[in-house]
JSON list of C-alpha atoms in Angstrom, two decimals:
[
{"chain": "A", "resi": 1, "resn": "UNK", "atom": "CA", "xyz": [84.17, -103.67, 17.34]},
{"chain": "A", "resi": 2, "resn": "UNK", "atom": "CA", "xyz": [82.97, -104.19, 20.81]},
{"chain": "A", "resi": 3, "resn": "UNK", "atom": "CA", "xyz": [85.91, -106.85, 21.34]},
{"chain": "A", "resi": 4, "resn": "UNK", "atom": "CA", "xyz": [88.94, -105.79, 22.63]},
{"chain": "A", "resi": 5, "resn": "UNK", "atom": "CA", "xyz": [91.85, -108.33, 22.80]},
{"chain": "A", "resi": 6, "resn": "UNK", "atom": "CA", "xyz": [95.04, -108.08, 25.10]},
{"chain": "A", "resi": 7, "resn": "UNK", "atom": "CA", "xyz": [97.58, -110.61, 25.50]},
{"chain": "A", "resi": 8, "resn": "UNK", "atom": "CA", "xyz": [95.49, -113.58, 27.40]},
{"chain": "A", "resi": 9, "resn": "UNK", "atom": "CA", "xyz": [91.99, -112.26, 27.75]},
{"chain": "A", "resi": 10, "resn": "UNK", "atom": "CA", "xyz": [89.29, -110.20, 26.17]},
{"chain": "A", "resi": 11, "resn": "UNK", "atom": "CA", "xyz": [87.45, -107.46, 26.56]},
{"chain": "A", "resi": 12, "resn": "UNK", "atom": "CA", "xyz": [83.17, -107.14, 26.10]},
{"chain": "A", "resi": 13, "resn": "UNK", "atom": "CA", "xyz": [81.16, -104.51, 26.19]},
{"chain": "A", "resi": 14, "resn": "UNK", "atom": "CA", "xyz": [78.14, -104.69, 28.88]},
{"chain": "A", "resi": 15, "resn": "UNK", "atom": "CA", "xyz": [74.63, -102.19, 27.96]},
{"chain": "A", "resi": 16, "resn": "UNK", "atom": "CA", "xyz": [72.33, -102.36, 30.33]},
{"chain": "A", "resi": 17, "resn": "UNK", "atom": "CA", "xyz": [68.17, -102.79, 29.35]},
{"chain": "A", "resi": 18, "resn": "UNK", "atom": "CA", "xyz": [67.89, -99.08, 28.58]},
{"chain": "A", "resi": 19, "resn": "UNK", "atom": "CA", "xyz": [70.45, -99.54, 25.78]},
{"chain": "A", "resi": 20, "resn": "UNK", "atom": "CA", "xyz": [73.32, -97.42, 27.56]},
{"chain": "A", "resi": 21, "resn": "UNK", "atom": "CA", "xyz": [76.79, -98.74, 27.92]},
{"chain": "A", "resi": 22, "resn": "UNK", "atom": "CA", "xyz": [78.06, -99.64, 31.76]},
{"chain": "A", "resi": 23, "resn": "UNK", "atom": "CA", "xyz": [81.13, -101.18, 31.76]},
{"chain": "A", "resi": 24, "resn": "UNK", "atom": "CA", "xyz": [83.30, -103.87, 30.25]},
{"chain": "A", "resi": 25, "resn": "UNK", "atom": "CA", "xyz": [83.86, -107.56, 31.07]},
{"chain": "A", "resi": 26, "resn": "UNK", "atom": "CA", "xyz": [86.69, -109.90, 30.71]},
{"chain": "A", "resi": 27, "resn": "UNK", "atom": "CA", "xyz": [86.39, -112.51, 28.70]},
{"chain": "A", "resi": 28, "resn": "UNK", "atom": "CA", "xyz": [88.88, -115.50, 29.11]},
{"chain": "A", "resi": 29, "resn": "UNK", "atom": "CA", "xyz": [91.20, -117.22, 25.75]},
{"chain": "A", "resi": 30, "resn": "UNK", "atom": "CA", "xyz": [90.13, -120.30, 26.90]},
{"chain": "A", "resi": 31, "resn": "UNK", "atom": "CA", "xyz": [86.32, -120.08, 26.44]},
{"chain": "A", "resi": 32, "resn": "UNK", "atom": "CA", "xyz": [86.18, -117.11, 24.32]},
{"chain": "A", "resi": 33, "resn": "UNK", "atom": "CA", "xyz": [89.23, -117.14, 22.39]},
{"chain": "A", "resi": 34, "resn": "UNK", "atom": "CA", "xyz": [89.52, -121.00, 20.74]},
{"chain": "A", "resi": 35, "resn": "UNK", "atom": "CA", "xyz": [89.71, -121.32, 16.93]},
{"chain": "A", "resi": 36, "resn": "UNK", "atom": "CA", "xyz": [87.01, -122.51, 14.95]},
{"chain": "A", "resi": 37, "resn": "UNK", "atom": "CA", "xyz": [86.99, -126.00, 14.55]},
{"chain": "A", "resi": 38, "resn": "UNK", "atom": "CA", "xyz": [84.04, -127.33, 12.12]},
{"chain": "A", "resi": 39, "resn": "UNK", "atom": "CA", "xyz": [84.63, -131.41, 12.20]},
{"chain": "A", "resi": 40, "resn": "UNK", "atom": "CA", "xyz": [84.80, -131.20, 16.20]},
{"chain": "A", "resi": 41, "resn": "UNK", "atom": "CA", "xyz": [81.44, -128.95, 16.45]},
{"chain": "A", "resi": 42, "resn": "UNK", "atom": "CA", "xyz": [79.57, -131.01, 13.65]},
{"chain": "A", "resi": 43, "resn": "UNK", "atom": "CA", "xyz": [80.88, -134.53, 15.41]},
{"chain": "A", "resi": 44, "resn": "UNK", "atom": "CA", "xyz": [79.45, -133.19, 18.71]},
{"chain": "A", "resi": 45, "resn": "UNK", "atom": "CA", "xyz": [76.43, -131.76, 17.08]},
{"chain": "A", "resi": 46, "resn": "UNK", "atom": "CA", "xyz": [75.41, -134.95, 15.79]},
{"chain": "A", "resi": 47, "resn": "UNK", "atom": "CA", "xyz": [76.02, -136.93, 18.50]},
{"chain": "A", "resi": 48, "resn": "UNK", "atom": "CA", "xyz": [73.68, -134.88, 20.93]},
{"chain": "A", "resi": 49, "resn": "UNK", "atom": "CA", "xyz": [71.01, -134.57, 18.43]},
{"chain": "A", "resi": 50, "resn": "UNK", "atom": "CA", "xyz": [71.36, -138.11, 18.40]},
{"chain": "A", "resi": 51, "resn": "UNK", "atom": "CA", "xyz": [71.22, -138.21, 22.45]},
{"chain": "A", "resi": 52, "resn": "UNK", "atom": "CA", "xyz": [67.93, -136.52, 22.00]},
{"chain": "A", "resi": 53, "resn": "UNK", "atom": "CA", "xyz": [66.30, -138.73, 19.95]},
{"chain": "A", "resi": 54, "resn": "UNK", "atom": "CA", "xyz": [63.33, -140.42, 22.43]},
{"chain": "A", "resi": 55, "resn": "UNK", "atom": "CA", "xyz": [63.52, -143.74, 19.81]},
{"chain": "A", "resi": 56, "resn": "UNK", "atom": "CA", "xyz": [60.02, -144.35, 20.49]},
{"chain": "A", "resi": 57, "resn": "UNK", "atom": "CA", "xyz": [58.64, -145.13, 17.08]},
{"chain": "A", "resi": 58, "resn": "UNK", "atom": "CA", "xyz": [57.37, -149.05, 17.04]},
{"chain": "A", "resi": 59, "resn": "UNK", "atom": "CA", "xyz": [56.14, -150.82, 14.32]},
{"chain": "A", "resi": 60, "resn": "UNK", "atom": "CA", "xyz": [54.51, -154.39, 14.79]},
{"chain": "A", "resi": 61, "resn": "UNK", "atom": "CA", "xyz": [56.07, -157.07, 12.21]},
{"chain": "A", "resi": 62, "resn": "UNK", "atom": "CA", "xyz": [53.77, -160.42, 11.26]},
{"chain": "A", "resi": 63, "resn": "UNK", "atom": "CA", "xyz": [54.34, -161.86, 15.18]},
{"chain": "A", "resi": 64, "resn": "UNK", "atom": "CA", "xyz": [52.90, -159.10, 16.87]},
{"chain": "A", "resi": 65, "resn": "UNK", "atom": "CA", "xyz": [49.84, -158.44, 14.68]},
{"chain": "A", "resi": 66, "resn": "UNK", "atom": "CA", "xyz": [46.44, -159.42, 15.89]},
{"chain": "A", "resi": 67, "resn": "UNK", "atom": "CA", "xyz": [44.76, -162.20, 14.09]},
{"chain": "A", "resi": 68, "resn": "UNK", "atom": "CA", "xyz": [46.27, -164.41, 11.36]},
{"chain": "A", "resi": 69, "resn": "UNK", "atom": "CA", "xyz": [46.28, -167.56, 13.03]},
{"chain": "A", "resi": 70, "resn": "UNK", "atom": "CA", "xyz": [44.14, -169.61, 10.55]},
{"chain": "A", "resi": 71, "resn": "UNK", "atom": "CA", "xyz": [45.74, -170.47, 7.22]},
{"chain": "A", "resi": 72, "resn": "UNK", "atom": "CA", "xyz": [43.13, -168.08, 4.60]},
{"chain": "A", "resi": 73, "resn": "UNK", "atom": "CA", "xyz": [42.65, -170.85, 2.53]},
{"chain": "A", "resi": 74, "resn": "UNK", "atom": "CA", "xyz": [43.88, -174.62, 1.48]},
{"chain": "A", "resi": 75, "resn": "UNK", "atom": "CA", "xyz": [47.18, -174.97, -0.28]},
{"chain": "A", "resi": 76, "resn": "UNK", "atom": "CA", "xyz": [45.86, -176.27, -3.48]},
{"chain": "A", "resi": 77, "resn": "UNK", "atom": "CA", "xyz": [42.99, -176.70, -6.04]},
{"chain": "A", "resi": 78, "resn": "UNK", "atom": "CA", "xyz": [41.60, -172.49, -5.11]},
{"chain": "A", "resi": 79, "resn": "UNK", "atom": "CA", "xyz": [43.18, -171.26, -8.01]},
{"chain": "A", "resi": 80, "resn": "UNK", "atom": "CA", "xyz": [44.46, -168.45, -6.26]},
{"chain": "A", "resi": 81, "resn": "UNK", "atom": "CA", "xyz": [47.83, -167.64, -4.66]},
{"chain": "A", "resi": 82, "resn": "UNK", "atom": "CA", "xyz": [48.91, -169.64, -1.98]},
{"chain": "A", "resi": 83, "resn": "UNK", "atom": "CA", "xyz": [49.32, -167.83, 2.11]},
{"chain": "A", "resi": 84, "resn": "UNK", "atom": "CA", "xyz": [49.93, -169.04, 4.92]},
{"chain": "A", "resi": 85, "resn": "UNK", "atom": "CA", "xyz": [48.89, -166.45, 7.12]},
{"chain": "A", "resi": 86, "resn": "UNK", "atom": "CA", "xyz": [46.71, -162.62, 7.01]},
{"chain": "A", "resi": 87, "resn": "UNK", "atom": "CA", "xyz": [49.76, -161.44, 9.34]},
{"chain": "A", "resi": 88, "resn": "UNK", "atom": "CA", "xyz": [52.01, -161.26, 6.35]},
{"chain": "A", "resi": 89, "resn": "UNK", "atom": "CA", "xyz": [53.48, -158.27, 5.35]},
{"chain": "A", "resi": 90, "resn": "UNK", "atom": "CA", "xyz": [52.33, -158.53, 1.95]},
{"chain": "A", "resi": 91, "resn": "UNK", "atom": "CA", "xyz": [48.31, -158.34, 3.48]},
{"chain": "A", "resi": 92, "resn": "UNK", "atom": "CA", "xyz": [46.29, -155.09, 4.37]},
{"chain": "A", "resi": 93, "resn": "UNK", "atom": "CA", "xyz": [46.75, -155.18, 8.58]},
{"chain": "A", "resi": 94, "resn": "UNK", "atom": "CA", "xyz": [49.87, -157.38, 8.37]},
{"chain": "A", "resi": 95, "resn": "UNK", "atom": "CA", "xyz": [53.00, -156.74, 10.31]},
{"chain": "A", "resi": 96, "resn": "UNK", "atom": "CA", "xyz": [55.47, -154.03, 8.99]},
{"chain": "A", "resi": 97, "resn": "UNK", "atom": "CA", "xyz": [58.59, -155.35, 7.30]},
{"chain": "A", "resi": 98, "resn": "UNK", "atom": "CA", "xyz": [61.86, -153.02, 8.44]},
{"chain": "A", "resi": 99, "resn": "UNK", "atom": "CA", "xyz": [59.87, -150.82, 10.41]},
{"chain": "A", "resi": 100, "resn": "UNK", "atom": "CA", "xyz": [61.05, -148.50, 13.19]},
{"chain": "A", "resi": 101, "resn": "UNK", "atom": "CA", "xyz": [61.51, -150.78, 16.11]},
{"chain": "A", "resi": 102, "resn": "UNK", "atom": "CA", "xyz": [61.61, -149.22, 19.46]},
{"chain": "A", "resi": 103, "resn": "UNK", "atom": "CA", "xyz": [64.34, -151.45, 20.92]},
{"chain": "A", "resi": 104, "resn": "UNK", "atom": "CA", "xyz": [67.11, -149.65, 18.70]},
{"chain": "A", "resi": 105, "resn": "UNK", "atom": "CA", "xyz": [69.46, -147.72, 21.18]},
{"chain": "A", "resi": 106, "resn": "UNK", "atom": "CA", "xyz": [70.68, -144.22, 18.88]},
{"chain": "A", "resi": 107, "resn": "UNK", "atom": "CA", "xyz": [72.67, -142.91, 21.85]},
{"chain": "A", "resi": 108, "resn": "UNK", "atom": "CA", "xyz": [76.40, -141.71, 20.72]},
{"chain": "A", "resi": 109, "resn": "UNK", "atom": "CA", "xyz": [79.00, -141.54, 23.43]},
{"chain": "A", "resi": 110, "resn": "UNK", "atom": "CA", "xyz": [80.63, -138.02, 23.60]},
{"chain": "A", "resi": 111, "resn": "UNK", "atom": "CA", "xyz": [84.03, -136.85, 25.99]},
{"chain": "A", "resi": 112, "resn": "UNK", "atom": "CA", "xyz": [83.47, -134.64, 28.17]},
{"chain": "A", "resi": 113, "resn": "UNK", "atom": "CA", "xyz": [86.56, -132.95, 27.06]},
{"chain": "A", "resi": 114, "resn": "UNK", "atom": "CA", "xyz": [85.43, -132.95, 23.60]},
{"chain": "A", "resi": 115, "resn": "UNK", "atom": "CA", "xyz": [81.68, -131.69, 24.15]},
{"chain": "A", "resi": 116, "resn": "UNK", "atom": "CA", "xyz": [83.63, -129.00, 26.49]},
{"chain": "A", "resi": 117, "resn": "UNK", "atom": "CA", "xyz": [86.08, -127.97, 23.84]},
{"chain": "A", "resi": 118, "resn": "UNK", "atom": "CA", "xyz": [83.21, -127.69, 21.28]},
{"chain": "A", "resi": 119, "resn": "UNK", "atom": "CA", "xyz": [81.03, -125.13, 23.82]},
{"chain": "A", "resi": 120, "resn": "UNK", "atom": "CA", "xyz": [84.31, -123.05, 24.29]},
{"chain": "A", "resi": 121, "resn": "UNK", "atom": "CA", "xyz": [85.10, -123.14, 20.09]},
{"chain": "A", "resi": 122, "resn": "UNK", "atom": "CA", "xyz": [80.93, -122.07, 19.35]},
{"chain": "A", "resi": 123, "resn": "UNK", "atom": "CA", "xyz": [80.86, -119.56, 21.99]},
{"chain": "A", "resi": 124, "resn": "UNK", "atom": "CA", "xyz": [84.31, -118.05, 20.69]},
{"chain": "A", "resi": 125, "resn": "UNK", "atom": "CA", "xyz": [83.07, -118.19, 17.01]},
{"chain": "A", "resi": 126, "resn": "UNK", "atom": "CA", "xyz": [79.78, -115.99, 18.31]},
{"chain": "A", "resi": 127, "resn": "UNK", "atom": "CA", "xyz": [82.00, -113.36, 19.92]},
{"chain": "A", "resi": 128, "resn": "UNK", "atom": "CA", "xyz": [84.17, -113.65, 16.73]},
{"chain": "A", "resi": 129, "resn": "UNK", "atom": "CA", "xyz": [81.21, -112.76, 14.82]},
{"chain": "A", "resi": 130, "resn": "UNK", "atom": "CA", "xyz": [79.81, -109.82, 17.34]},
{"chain": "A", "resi": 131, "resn": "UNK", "atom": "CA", "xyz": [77.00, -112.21, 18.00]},
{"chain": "A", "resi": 132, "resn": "UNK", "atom": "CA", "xyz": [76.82, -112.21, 21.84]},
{"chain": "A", "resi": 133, "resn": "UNK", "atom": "CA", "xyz": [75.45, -109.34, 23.61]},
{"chain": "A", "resi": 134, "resn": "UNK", "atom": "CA", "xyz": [75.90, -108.82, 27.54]},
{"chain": "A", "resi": 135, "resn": "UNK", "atom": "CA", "xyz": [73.63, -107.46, 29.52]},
{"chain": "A", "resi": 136, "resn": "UNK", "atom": "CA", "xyz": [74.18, -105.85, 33.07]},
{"chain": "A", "resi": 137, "resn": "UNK", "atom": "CA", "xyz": [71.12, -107.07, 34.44]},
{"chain": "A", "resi": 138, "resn": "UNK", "atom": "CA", "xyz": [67.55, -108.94, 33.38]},
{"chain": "A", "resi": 139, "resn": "UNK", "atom": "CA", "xyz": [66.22, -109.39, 36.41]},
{"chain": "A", "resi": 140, "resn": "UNK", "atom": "CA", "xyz": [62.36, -107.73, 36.55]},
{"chain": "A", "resi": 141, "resn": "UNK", "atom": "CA", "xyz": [60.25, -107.73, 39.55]},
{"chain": "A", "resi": 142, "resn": "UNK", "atom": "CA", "xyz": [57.49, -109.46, 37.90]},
{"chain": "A", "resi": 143, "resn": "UNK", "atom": "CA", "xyz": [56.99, -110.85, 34.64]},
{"chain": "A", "resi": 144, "resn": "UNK", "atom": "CA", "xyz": [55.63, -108.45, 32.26]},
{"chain": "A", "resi": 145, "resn": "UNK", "atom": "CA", "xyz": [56.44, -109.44, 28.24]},
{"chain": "A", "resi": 146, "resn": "UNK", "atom": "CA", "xyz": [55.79, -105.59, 27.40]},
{"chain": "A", "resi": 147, "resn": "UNK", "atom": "CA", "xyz": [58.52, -104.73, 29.48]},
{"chain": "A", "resi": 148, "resn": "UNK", "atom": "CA", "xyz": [60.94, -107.60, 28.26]},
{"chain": "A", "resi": 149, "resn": "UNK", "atom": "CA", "xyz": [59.97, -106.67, 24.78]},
{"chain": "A", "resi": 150, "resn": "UNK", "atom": "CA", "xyz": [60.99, -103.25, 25.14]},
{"chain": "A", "resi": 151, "resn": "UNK", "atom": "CA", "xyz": [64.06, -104.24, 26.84]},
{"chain": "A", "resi": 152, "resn": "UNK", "atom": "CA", "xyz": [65.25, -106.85, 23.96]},
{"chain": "A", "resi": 153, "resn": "UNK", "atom": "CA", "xyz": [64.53, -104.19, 21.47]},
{"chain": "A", "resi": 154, "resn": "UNK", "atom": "CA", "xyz": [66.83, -101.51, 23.56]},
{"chain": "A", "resi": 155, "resn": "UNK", "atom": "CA", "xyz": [69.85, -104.28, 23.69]},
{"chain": "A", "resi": 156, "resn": "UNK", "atom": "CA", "xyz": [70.00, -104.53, 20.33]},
{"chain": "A", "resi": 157, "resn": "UNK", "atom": "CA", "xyz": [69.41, -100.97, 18.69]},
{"chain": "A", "resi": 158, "resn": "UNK", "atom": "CA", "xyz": [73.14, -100.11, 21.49]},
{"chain": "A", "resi": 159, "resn": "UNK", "atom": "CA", "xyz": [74.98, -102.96, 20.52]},
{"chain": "A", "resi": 160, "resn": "UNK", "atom": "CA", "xyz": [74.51, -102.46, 16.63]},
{"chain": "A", "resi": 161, "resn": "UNK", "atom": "CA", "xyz": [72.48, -105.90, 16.35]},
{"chain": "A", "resi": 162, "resn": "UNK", "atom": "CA", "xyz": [69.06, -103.91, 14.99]},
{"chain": "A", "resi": 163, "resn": "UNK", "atom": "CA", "xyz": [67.91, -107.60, 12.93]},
{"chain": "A", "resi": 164, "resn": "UNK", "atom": "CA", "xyz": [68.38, -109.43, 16.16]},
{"chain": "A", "resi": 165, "resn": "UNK", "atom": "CA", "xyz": [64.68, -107.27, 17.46]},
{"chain": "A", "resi": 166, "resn": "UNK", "atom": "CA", "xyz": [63.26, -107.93, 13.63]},
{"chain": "A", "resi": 167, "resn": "UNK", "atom": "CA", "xyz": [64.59, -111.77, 13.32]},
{"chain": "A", "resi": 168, "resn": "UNK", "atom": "CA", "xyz": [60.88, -113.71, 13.70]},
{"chain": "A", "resi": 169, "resn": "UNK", "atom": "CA", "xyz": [62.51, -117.20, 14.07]},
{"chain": "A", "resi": 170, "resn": "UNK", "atom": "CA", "xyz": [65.52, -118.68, 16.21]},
{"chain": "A", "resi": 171, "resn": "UNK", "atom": "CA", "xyz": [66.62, -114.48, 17.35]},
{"chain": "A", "resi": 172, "resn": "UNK", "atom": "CA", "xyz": [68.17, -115.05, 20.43]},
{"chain": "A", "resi": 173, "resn": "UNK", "atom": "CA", "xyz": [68.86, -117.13, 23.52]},
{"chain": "A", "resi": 174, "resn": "UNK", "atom": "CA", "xyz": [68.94, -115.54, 26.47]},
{"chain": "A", "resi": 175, "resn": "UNK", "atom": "CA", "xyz": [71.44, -116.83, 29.60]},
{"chain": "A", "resi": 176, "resn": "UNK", "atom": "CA", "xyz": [70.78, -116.47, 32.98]},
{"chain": "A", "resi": 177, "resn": "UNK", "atom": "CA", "xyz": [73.65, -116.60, 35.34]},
{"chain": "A", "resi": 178, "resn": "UNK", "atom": "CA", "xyz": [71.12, -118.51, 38.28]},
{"chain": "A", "resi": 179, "resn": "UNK", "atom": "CA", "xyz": [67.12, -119.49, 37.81]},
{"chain": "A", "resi": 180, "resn": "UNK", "atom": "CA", "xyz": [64.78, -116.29, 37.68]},
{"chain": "A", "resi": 181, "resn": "UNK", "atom": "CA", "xyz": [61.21, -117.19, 37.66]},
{"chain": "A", "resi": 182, "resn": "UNK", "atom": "CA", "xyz": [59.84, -113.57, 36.57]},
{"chain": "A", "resi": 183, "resn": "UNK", "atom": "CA", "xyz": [62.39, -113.35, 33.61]},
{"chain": "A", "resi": 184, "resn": "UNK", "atom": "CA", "xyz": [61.90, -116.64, 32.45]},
{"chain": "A", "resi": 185, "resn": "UNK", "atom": "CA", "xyz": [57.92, -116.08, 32.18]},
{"chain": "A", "resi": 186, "resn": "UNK", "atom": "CA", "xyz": [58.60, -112.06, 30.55]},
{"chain": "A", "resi": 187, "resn": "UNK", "atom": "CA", "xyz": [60.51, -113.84, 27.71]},
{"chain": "A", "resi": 188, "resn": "UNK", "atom": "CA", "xyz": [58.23, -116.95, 27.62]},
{"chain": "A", "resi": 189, "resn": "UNK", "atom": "CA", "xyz": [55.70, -115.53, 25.21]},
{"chain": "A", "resi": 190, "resn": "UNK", "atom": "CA", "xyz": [57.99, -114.59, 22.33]},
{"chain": "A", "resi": 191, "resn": "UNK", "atom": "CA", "xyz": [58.45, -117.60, 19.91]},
{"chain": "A", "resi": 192, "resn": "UNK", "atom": "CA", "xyz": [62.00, -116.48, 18.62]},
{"chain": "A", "resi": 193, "resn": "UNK", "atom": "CA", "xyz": [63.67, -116.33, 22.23]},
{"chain": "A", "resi": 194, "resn": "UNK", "atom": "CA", "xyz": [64.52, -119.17, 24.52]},
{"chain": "A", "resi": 195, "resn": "UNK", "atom": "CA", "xyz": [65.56, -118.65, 27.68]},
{"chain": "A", "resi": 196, "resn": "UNK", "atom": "CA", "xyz": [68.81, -121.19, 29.46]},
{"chain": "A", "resi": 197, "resn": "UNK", "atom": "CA", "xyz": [71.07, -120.95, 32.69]},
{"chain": "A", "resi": 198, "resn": "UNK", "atom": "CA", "xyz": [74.38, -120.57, 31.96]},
{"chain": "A", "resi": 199, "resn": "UNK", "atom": "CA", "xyz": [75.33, -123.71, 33.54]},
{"chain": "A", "resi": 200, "resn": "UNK", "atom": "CA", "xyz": [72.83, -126.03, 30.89]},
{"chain": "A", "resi": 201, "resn": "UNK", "atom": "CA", "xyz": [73.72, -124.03, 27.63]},
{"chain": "A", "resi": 202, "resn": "UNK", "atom": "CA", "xyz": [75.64, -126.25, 24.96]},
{"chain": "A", "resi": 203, "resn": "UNK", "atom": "CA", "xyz": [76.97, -126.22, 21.10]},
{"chain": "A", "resi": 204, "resn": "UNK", "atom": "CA", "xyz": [73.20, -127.38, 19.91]},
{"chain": "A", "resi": 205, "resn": "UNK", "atom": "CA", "xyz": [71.13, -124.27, 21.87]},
{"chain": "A", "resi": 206, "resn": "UNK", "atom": "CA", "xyz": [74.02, -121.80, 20.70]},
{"chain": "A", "resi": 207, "resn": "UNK", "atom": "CA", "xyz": [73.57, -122.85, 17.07]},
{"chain": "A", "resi": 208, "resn": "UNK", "atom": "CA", "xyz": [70.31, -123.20, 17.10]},
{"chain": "A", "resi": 209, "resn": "UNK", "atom": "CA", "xyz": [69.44, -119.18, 17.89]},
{"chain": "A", "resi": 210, "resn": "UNK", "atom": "CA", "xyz": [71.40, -116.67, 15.82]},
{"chain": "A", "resi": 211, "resn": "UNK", "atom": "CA", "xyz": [72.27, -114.22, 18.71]},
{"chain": "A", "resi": 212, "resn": "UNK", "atom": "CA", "xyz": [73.20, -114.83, 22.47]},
{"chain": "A", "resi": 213, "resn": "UNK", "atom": "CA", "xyz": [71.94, -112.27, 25.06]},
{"chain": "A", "resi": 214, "resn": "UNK", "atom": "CA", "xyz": [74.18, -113.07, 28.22]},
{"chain": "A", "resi": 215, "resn": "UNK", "atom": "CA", "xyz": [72.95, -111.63, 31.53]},
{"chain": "A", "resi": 216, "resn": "UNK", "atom": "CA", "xyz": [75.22, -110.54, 34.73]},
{"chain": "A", "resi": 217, "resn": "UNK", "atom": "CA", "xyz": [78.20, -111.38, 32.26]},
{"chain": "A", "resi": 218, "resn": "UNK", "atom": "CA", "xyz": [80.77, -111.78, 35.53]},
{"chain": "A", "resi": 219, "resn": "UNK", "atom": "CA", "xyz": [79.29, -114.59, 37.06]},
{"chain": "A", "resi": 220, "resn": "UNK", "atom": "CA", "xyz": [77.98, -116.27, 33.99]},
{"chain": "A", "resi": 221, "resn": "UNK", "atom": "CA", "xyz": [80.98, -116.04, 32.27]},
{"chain": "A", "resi": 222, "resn": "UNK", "atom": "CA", "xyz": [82.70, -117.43, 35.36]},
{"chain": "A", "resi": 223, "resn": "UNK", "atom": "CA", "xyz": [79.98, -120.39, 35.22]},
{"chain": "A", "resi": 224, "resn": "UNK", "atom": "CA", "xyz": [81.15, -121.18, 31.38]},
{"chain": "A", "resi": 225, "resn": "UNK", "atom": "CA", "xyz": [84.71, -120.80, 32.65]},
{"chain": "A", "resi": 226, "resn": "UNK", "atom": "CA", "xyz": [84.34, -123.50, 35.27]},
{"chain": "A", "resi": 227, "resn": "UNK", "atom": "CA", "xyz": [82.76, -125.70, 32.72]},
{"chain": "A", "resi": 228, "resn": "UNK", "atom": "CA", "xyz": [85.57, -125.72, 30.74]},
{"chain": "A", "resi": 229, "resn": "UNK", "atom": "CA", "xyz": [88.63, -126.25, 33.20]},
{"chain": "A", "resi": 230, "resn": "UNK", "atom": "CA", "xyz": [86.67, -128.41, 34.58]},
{"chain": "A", "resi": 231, "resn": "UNK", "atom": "CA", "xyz": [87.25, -130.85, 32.15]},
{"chain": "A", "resi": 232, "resn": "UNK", "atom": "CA", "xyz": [90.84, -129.84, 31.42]},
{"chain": "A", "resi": 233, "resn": "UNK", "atom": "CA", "xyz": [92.19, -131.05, 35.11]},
{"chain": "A", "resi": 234, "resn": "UNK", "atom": "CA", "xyz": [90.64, -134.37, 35.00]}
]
């Protein structure tokens, strides 16, 4: 196991992008260490899927329609069935009954202690699970994909995670203590890796990808770790 536990903290393994082992890093109970807690991660799941949702989708009902103003034909004496209007539903190019209307509001309101707690309990359940990797360093001088590629693969053969380099869809996401342009454009061309900053990662981007490749572990895991007590002394 590359997880060590003692008393109130953790220890983690740190490989560097040759795939060679260079230290450990202390990982704290209270981002690392929280139980699992299903109903809390699903509830804030939900609601920021929900966030996310643009709610653009508009359908026109019979007063928006064009046209239609002119009854089709007389009440009486046609034989046929009687309208009133070619805006009704019921007519090709009529308005849309119970459509989509862009007016509905789908935000959910979510605590800022909750959505905290459920980052802490996800990113605990991936260390649980030996699914976070960290990584010295991923700074590169320029952005070369060959080189990142290479890299990735080198991560995973050391820290026993071989399917993370073979997984085609959702393989990792990769966090960045600070912005870095030339990373961020070496990792850009691979469809099954998404690249965050520590401080923007939350429950939905760590569930989404299967493995989490964390680089400069210190200061990133002293970003998450800020995050949390953050919300604790309010």
């Amino acid at each position: 196991l590359r997880i060590i536990s003692n008393n109130n903290h953790m220890d983690a393994k740190i490989f560097s992008t040759a795939g060679k082992e260079t230290g450990k890093v202390t990982l704290p109970e209270a981002v690392f260490g929280v139980a699992w807690n299903p109903d809390l991660v699903h509830e804030v799941v939900i609601g920021m899927q929900a966030n996310a949702r643009a709610g653009t989708a508009h359908t026109k009902d019979r007063s928006e329609v064009r046209g239609g103003g002119k009854k089709p034909w007389k009440q009486k004496g046609t034989g046929r069935a009687r309208h009133g209007s070619r805006r009704s539903p019921i007519w090709t190019g009529g308005g849309v009954t119970f459509g989509p209307r862009s007016e509905k509001d789908y935000s959910v309101k979510i605590n800022k202690k909750v959505r905290a707690k459920a980052l802490a309990t996800v990113l605990s359940k991936k260390v649980a699970d030996n699914e976070i990797i960290f990584v010295d360093s991923l700074a590169m001088n320029e952005p070369k994909t060959k080189d990142a590629k290479a890299a990735f693969k080198a991560i995973a053969d050391a820290s026993g995670n071989e399917a993370m380099a073979r997984k085609r869809k959702n393989a990792a996401l990769v966090v960045l203590p600070a912005r870095d342009i030339a990373t961020e454009k070496s990792f850009r061309n691979f469809g099954n890796i998404e690249v965050a900053q520590a401080k923007d990662i939350n429950p939905v981007d760590l569930l989404t990808y299967k493995y989490v490749v964390m680089a400069a572990p210190k200061e990133s895991v002293e970003i998450l770790e800020k995050r949390v007590a953050a919300t604790k002394s309010n």
